[in-house]
PDB file of C-alpha atoms and ligand atoms in Angstrom:
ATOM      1  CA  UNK A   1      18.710  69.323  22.093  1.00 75.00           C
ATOM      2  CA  UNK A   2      20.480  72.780  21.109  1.00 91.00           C
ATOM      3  CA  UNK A   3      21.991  74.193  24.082  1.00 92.00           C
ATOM      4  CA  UNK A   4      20.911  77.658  25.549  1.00 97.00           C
ATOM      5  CA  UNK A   5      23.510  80.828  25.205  1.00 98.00           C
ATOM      6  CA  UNK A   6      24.144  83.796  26.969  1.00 98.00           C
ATOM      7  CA  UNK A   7      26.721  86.116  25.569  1.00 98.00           C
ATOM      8  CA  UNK A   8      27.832  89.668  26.867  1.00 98.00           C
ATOM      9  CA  UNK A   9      29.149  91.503  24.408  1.00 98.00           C
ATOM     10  CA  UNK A  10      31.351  93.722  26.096  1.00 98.00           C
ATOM     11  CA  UNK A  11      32.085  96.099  22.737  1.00 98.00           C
ATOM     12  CA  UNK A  12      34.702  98.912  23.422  1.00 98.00           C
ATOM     13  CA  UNK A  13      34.318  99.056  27.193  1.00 98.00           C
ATOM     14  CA  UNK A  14      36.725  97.892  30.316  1.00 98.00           C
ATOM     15  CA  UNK A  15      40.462  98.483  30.955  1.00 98.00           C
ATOM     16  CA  UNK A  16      42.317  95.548  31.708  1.00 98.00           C
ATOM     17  CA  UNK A  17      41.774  95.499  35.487  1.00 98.00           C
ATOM     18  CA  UNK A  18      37.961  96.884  34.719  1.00 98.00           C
ATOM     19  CA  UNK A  19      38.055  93.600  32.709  1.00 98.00           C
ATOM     20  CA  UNK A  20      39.452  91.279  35.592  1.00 98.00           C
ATOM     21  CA  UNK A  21      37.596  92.830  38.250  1.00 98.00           C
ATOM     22  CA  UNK A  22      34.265  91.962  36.211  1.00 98.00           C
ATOM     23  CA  UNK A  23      35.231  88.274  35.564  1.00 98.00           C
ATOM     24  CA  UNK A  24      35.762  87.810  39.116  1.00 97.00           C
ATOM     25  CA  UNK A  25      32.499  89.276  40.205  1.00 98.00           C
ATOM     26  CA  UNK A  26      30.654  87.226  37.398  1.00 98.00           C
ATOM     27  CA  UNK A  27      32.590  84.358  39.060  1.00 97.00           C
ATOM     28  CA  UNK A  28      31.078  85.034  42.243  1.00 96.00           C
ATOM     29  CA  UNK A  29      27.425  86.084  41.148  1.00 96.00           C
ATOM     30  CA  UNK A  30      27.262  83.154  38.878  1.00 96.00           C
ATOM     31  CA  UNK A  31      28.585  80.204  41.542  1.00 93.00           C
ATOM     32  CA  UNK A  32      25.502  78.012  42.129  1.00 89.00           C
ATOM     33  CA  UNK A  33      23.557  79.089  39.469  1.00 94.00           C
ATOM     34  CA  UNK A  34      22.163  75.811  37.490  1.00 93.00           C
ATOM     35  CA  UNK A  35      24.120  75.738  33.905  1.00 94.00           C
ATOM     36  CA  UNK A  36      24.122  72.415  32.761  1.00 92.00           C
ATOM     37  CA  UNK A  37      22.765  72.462  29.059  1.00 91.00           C
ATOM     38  CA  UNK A  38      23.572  75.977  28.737  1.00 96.00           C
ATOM     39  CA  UNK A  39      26.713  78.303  27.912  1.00 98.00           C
ATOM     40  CA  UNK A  40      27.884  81.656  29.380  1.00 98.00           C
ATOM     41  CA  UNK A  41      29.981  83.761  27.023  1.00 98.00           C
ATOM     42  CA  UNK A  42      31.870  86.834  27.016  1.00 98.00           C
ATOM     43  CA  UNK A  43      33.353  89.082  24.385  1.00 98.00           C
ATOM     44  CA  UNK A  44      36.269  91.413  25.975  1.00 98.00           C
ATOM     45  CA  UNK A  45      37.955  93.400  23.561  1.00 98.00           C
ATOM     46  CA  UNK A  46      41.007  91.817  21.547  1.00 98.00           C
ATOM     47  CA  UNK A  47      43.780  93.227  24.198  1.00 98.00           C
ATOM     48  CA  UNK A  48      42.017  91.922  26.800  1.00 98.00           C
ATOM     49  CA  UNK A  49      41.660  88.663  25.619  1.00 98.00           C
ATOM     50  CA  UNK A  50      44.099  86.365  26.980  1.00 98.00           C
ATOM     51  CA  UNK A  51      44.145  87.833  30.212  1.00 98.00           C
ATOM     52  CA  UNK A  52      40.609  87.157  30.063  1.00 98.00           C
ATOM     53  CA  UNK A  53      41.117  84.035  28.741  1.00 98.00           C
ATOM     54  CA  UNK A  54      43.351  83.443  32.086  1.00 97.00           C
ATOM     55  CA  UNK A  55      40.775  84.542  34.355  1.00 97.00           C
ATOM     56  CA  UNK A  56      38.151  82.527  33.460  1.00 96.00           C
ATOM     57  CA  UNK A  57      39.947  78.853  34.237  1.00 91.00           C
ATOM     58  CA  UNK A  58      38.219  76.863  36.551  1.00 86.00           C
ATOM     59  CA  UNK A  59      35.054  78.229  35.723  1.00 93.00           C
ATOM     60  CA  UNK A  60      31.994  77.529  32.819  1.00 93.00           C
ATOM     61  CA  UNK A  61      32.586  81.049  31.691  1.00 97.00           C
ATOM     62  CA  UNK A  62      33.747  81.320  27.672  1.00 98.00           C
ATOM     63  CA  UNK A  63      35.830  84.010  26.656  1.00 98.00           C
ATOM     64  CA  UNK A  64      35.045  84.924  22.729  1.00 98.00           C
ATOM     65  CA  UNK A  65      36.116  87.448  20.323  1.00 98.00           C
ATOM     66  CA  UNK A  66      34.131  90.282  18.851  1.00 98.00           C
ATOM     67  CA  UNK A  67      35.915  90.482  15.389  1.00 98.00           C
ATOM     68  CA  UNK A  68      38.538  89.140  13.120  1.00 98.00           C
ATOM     69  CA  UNK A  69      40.118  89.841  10.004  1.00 98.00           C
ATOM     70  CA  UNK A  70      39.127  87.103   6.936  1.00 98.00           C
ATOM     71  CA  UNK A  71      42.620  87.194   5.688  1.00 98.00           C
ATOM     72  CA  UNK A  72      45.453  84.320   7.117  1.00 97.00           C
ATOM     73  CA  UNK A  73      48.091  86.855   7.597  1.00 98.00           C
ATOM     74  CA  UNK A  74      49.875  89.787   5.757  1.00 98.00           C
ATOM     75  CA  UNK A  75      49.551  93.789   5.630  1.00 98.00           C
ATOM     76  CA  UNK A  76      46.651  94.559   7.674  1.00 98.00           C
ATOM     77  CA  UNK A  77      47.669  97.190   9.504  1.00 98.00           C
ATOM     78  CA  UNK A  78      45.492  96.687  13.097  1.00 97.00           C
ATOM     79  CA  UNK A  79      43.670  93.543  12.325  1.00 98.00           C
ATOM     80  CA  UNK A  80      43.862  90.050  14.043  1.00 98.00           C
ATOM     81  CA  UNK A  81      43.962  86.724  12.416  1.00 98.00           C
ATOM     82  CA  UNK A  82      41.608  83.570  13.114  1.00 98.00           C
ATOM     83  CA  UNK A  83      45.363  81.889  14.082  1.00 98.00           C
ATOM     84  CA  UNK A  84      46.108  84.565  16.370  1.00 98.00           C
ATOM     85  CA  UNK A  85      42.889  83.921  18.440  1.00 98.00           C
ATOM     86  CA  UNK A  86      43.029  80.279  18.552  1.00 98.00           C
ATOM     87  CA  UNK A  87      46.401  80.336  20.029  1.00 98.00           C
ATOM     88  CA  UNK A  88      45.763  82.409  22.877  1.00 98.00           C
ATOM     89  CA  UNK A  89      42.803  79.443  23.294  1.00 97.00           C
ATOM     90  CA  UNK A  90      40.078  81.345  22.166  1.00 98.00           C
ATOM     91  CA  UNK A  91      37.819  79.179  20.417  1.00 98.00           C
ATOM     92  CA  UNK A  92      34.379  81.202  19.586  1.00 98.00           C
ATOM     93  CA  UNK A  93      34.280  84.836  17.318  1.00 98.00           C
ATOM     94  CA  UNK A  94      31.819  87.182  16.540  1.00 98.00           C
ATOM     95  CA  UNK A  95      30.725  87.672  12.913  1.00 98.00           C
ATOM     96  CA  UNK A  96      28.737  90.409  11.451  1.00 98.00           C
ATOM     97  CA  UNK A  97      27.554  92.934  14.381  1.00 98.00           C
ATOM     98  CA  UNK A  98      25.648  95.666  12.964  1.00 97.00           C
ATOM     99  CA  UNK A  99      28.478  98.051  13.940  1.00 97.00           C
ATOM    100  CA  UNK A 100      30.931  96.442  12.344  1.00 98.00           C
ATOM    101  CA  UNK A 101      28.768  96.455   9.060  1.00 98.00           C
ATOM    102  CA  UNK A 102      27.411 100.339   9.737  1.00 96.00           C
ATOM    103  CA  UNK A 103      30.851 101.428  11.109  1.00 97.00           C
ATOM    104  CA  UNK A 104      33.307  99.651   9.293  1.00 97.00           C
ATOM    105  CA  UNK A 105      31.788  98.916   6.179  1.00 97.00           C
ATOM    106  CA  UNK A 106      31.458  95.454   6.717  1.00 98.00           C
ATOM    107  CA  UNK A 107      29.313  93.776   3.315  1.00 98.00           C
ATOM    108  CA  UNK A 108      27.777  90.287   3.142  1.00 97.00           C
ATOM    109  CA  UNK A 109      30.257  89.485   1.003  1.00 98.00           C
ATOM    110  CA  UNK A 110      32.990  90.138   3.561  1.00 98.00           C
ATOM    111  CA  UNK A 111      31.558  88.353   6.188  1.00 98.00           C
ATOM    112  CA  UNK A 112      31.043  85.409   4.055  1.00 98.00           C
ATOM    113  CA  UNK A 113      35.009  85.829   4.073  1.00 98.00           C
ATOM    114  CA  UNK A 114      35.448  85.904   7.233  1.00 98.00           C
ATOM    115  CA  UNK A 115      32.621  83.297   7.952  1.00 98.00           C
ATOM    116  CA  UNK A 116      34.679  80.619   5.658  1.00 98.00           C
ATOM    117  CA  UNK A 117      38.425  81.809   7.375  1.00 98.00           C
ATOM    118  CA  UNK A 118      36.540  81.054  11.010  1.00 98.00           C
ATOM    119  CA  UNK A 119      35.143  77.976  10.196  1.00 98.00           C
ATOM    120  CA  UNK A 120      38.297  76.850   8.542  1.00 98.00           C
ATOM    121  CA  UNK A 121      40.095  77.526  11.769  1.00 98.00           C
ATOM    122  CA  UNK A 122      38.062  75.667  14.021  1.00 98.00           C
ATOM    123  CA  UNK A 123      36.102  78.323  15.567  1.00 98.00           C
ATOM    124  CA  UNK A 124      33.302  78.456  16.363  1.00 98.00           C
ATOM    125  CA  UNK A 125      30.880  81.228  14.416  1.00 98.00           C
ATOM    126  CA  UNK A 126      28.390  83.831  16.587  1.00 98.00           C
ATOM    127  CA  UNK A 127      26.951  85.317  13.123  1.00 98.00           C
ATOM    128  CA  UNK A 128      25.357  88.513  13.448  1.00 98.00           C
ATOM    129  CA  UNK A 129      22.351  89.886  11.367  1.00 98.00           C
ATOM    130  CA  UNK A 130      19.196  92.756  11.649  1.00 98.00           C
ATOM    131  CA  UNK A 131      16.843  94.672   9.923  1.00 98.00           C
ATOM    132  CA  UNK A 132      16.757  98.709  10.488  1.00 97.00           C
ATOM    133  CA  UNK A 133      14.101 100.266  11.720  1.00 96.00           C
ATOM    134  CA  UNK A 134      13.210 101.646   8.313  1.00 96.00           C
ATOM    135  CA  UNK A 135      13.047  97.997   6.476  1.00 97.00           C
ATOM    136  CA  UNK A 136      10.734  96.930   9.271  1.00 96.00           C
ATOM    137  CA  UNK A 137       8.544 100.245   8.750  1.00 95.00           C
ATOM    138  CA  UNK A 138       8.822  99.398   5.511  1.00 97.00           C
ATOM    139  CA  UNK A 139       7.635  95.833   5.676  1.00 97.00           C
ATOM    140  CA  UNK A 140      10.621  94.628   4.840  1.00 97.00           C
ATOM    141  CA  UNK A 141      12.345  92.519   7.691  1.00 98.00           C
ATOM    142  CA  UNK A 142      12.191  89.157   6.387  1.00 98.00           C
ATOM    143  CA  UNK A 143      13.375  89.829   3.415  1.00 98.00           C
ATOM    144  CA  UNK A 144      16.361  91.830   4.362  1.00 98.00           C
ATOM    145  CA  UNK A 145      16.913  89.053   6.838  1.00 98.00           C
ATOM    146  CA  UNK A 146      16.489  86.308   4.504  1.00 98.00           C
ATOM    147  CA  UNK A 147      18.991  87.980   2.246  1.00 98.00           C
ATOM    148  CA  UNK A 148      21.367  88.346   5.096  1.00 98.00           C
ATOM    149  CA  UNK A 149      21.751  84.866   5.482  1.00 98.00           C
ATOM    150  CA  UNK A 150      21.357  83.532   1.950  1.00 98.00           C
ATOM    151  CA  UNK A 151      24.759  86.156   1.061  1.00 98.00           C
ATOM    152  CA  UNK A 152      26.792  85.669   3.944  1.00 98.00           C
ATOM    153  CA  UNK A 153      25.876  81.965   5.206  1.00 98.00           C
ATOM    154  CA  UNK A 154      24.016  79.734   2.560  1.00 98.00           C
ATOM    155  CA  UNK A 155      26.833  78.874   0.485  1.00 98.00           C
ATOM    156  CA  UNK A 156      27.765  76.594   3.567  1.00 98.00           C
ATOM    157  CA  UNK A 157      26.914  72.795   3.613  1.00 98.00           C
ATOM    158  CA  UNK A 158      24.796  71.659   6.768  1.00 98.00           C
ATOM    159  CA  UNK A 159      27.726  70.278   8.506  1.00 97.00           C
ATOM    160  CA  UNK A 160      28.972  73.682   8.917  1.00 98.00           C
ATOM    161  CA  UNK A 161      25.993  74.758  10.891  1.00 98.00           C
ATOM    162  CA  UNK A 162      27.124  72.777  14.092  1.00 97.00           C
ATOM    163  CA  UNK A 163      30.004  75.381  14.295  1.00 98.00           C
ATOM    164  CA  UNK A 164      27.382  78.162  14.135  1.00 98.00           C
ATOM    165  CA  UNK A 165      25.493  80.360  16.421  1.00 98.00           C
ATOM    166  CA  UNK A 166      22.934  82.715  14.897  1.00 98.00           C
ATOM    167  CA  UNK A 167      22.137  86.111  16.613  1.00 98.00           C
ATOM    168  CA  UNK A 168      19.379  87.924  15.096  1.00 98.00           C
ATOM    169  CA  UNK A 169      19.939  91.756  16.773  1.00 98.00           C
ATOM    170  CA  UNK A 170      17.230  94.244  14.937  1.00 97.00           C
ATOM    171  CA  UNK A 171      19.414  97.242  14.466  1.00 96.00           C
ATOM    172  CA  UNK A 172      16.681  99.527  16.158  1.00 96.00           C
ATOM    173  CA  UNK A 173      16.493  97.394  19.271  1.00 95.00           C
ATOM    174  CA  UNK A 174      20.899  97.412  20.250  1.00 94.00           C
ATOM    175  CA  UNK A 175      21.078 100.046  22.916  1.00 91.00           C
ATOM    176  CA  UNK A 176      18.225 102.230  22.508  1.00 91.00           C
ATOM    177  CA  UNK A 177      16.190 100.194  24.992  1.00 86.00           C
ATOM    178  CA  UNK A 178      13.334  99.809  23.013  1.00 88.00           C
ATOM    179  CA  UNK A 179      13.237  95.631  22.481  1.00 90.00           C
ATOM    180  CA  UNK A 180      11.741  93.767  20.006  1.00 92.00           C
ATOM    181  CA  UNK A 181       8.630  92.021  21.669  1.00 95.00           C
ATOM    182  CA  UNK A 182       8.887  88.798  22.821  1.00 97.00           C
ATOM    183  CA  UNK A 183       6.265  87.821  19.795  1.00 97.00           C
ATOM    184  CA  UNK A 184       8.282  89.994  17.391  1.00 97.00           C
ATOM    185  CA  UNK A 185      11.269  88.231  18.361  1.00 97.00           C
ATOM    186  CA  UNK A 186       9.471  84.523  18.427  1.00 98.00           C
ATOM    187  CA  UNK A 187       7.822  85.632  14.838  1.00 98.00           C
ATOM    188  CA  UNK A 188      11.532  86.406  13.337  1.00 98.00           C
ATOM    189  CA  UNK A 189      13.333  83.360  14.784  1.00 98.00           C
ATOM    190  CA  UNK A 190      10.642  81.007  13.741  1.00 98.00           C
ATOM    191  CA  UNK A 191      10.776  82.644  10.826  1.00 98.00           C
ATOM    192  CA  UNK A 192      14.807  82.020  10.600  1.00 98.00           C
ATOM    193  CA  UNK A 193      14.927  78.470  11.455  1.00 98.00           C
ATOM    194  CA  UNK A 194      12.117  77.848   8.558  1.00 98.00           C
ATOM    195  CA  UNK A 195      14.261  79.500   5.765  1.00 98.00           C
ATOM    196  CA  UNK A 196      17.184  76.899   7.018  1.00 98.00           C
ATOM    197  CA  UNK A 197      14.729  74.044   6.928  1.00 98.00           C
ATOM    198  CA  UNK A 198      14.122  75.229   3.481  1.00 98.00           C
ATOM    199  CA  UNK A 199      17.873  75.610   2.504  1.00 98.00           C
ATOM    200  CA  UNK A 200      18.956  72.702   4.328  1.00 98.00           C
ATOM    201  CA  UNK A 201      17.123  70.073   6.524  1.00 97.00           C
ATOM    202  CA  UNK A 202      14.733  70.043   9.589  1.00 97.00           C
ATOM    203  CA  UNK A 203      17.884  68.601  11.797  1.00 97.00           C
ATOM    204  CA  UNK A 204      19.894  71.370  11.048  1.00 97.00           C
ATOM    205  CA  UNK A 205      17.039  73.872  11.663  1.00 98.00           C
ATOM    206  CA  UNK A 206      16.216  72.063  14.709  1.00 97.00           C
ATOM    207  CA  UNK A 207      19.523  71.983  16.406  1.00 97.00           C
ATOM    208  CA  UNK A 208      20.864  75.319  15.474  1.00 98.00           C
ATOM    209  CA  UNK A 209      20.844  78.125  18.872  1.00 98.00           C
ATOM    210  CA  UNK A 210      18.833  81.236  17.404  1.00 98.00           C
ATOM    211  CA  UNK A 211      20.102  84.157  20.064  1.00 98.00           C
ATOM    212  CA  UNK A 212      17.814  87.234  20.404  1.00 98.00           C
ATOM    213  CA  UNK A 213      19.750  90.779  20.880  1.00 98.00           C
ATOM    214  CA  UNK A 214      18.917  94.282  21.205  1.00 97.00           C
ATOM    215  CA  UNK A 215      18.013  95.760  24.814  1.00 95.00           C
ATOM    216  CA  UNK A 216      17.934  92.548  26.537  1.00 97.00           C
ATOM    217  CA  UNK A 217      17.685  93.414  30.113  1.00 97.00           C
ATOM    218  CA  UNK A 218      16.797  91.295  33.693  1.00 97.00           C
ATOM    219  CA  UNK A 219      13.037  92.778  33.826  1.00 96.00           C
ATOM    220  CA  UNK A 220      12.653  91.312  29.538  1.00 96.00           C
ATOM    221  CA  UNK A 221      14.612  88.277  29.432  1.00 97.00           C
ATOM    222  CA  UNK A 222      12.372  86.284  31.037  1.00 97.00           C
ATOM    223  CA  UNK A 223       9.347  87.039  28.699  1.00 98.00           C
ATOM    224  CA  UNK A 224      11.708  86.844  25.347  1.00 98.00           C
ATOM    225  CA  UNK A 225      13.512  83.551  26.497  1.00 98.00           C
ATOM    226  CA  UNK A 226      10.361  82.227  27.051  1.00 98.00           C
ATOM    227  CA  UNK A 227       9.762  81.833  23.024  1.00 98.00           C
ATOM    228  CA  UNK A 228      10.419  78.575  22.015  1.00 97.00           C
ATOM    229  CA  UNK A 229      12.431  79.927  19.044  1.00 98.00           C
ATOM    230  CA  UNK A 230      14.909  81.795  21.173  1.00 98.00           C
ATOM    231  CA  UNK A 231      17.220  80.084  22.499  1.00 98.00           C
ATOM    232  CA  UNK A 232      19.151  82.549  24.718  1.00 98.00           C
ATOM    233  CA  UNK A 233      20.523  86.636  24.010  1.00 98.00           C
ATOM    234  CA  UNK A 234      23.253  88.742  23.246  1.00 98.00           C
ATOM    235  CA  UNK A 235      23.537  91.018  25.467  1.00 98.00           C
ATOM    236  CA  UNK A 236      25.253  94.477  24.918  1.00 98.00           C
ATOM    237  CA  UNK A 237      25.035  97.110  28.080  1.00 97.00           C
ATOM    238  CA  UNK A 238      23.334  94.631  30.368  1.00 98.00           C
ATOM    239  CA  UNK A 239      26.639  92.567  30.196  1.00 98.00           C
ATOM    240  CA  UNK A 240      29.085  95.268  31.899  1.00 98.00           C
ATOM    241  CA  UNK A 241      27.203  94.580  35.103  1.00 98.00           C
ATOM    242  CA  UNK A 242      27.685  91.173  36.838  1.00 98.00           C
ATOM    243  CA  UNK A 243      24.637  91.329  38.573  1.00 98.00           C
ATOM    244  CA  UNK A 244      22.459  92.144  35.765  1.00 98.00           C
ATOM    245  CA  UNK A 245      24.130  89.606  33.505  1.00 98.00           C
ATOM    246  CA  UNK A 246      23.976  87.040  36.140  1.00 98.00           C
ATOM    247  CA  UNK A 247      20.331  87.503  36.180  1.00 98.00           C
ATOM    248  CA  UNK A 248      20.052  87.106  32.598  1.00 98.00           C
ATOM    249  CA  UNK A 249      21.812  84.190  32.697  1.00 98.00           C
ATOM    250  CA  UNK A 250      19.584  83.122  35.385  1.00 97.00           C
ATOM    251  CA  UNK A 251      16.467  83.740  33.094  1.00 97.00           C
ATOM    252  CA  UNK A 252      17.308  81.508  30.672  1.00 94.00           C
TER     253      UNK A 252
HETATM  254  P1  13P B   1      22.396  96.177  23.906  1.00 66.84           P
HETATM  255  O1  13P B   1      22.060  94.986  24.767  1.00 66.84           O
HETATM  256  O2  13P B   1      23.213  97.207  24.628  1.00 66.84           O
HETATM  257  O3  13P B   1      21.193  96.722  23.220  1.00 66.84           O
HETATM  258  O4  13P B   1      23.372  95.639  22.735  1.00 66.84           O
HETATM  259  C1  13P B   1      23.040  94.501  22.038  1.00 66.84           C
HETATM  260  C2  13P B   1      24.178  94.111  21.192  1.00 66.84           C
HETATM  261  O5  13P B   1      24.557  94.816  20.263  1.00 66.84           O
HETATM  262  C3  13P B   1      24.889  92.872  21.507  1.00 66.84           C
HETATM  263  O6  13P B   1      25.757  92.500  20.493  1.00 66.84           O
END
């Protein structure tokens, strides 16, 4: 059975003590709540980490990273290494958010880099991928999602898939508040997990955790995780609350 994932995304947001002083509310809000089978993540941003990291002992909270460089080491002036996140016991990164690829010029080809340096490192993968809004005007979505995954992920073998966690965000859906519909989203992720049927086998397909993001909210979750192709969200805004996320969580 593939497990069920929340993720909050935290982005560029929270100081350190805005960071502690949300872990310990999450703590609170999410003590009792039923999470066997399921995962609760959170991406603070790389300073923040290991305090984070610290925090979140004793609990079934998983602190992640949102980025990291492809390369082992060397002259990368501001960028973190797969090593350097392990070893602060960080175990889960963040691959391919649409603002890394819109901002920072992030290509397939790059993130099939960085894909490969994760992996190699024992951590696990949350890979990113979206259509625009103008491919999906277009008609295009599947095929700019297909080609998404073919470039960045497909030169993997199915083994690697157990170390992978897909997250299909449409670009017009993150932070606008306009979600995909729960049938939109169903119709993509179905749509996903077919294409690695195709490129790989039904147990891979089958076992692989296909997160919805974009908007994801406490009044929508319920409707979206619903979909038996979604297997839980990552969240963006929604996450810097501890109520809200809680409930998200609580949706799933
Ligand atoms: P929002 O939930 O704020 O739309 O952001 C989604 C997202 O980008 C998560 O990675």
């Amino acid at each position: 059975m593939r497990k069920k994932i929340v993720a909050g995304n935290w982005k560029m947001n929270n100081t350190l003590d805005e960071t502690k002083k949300l872990i310990k509310e999450l703590k609170k809000e999410i003590k009792g709540v039923k999470l066997k089978g399921k995962r609760v993540l959170i991406a603070p941003t790389f300073v923040n980490l290991q305090p984070a990291v610290k925090k979140i002992k004793k609990s079934k909270i998983e602190v992640i990273a949102q980025n990291m460089h492809q390369a082992k080491n060397g002259a990368f002036t501001g960028e973190i290494s797969a090593d350097m996140l392990t070893d602060i016991g960080v175990k889960t990164v963040i691959i391919g958010h649409s603002e890394r690829r819109e901002y920072f010029g992030e290509t397939d080809a790059i993130l099939a880099e960085k894909v490969d340096a994760a992996l190699s490192n024992n951590l696990e993968v949350v890979f990113c991928f979206g259509e625009k809004w103008e491919d999906r005007k277009a008609g295009n979505h599947f095929k700019v999602i297909e080609a998404q995954l073919k470039n960045a992920l497909f030169h993997l073998e199915a083994g690697s898939f157990k170390n992978i966690i897909l997250a299909y965000e449409p670009v017009w859906a993150i932070g606008t508040g306009q979600t995909a519909s729960a049938d939109q989203a169903q119709e993509m992720h179905a749509f996903i997990r077919s294409l690695i049927e195709k490129k790989y086998n039904n147990e891979t397909a089958d076992a692989i955790s296909i997160l919805y993001g974009g908007s994801v909210k406490p009044n929508n979750a319920e409707e979206i995780f619903s979909k038996p192709d979604v297997d839980g969200g990552l969240i963006g805004g929604a996450s810097l609350k501890a109520k809200d996320f809680t409930a998200i969580i609580k949706a799933i």
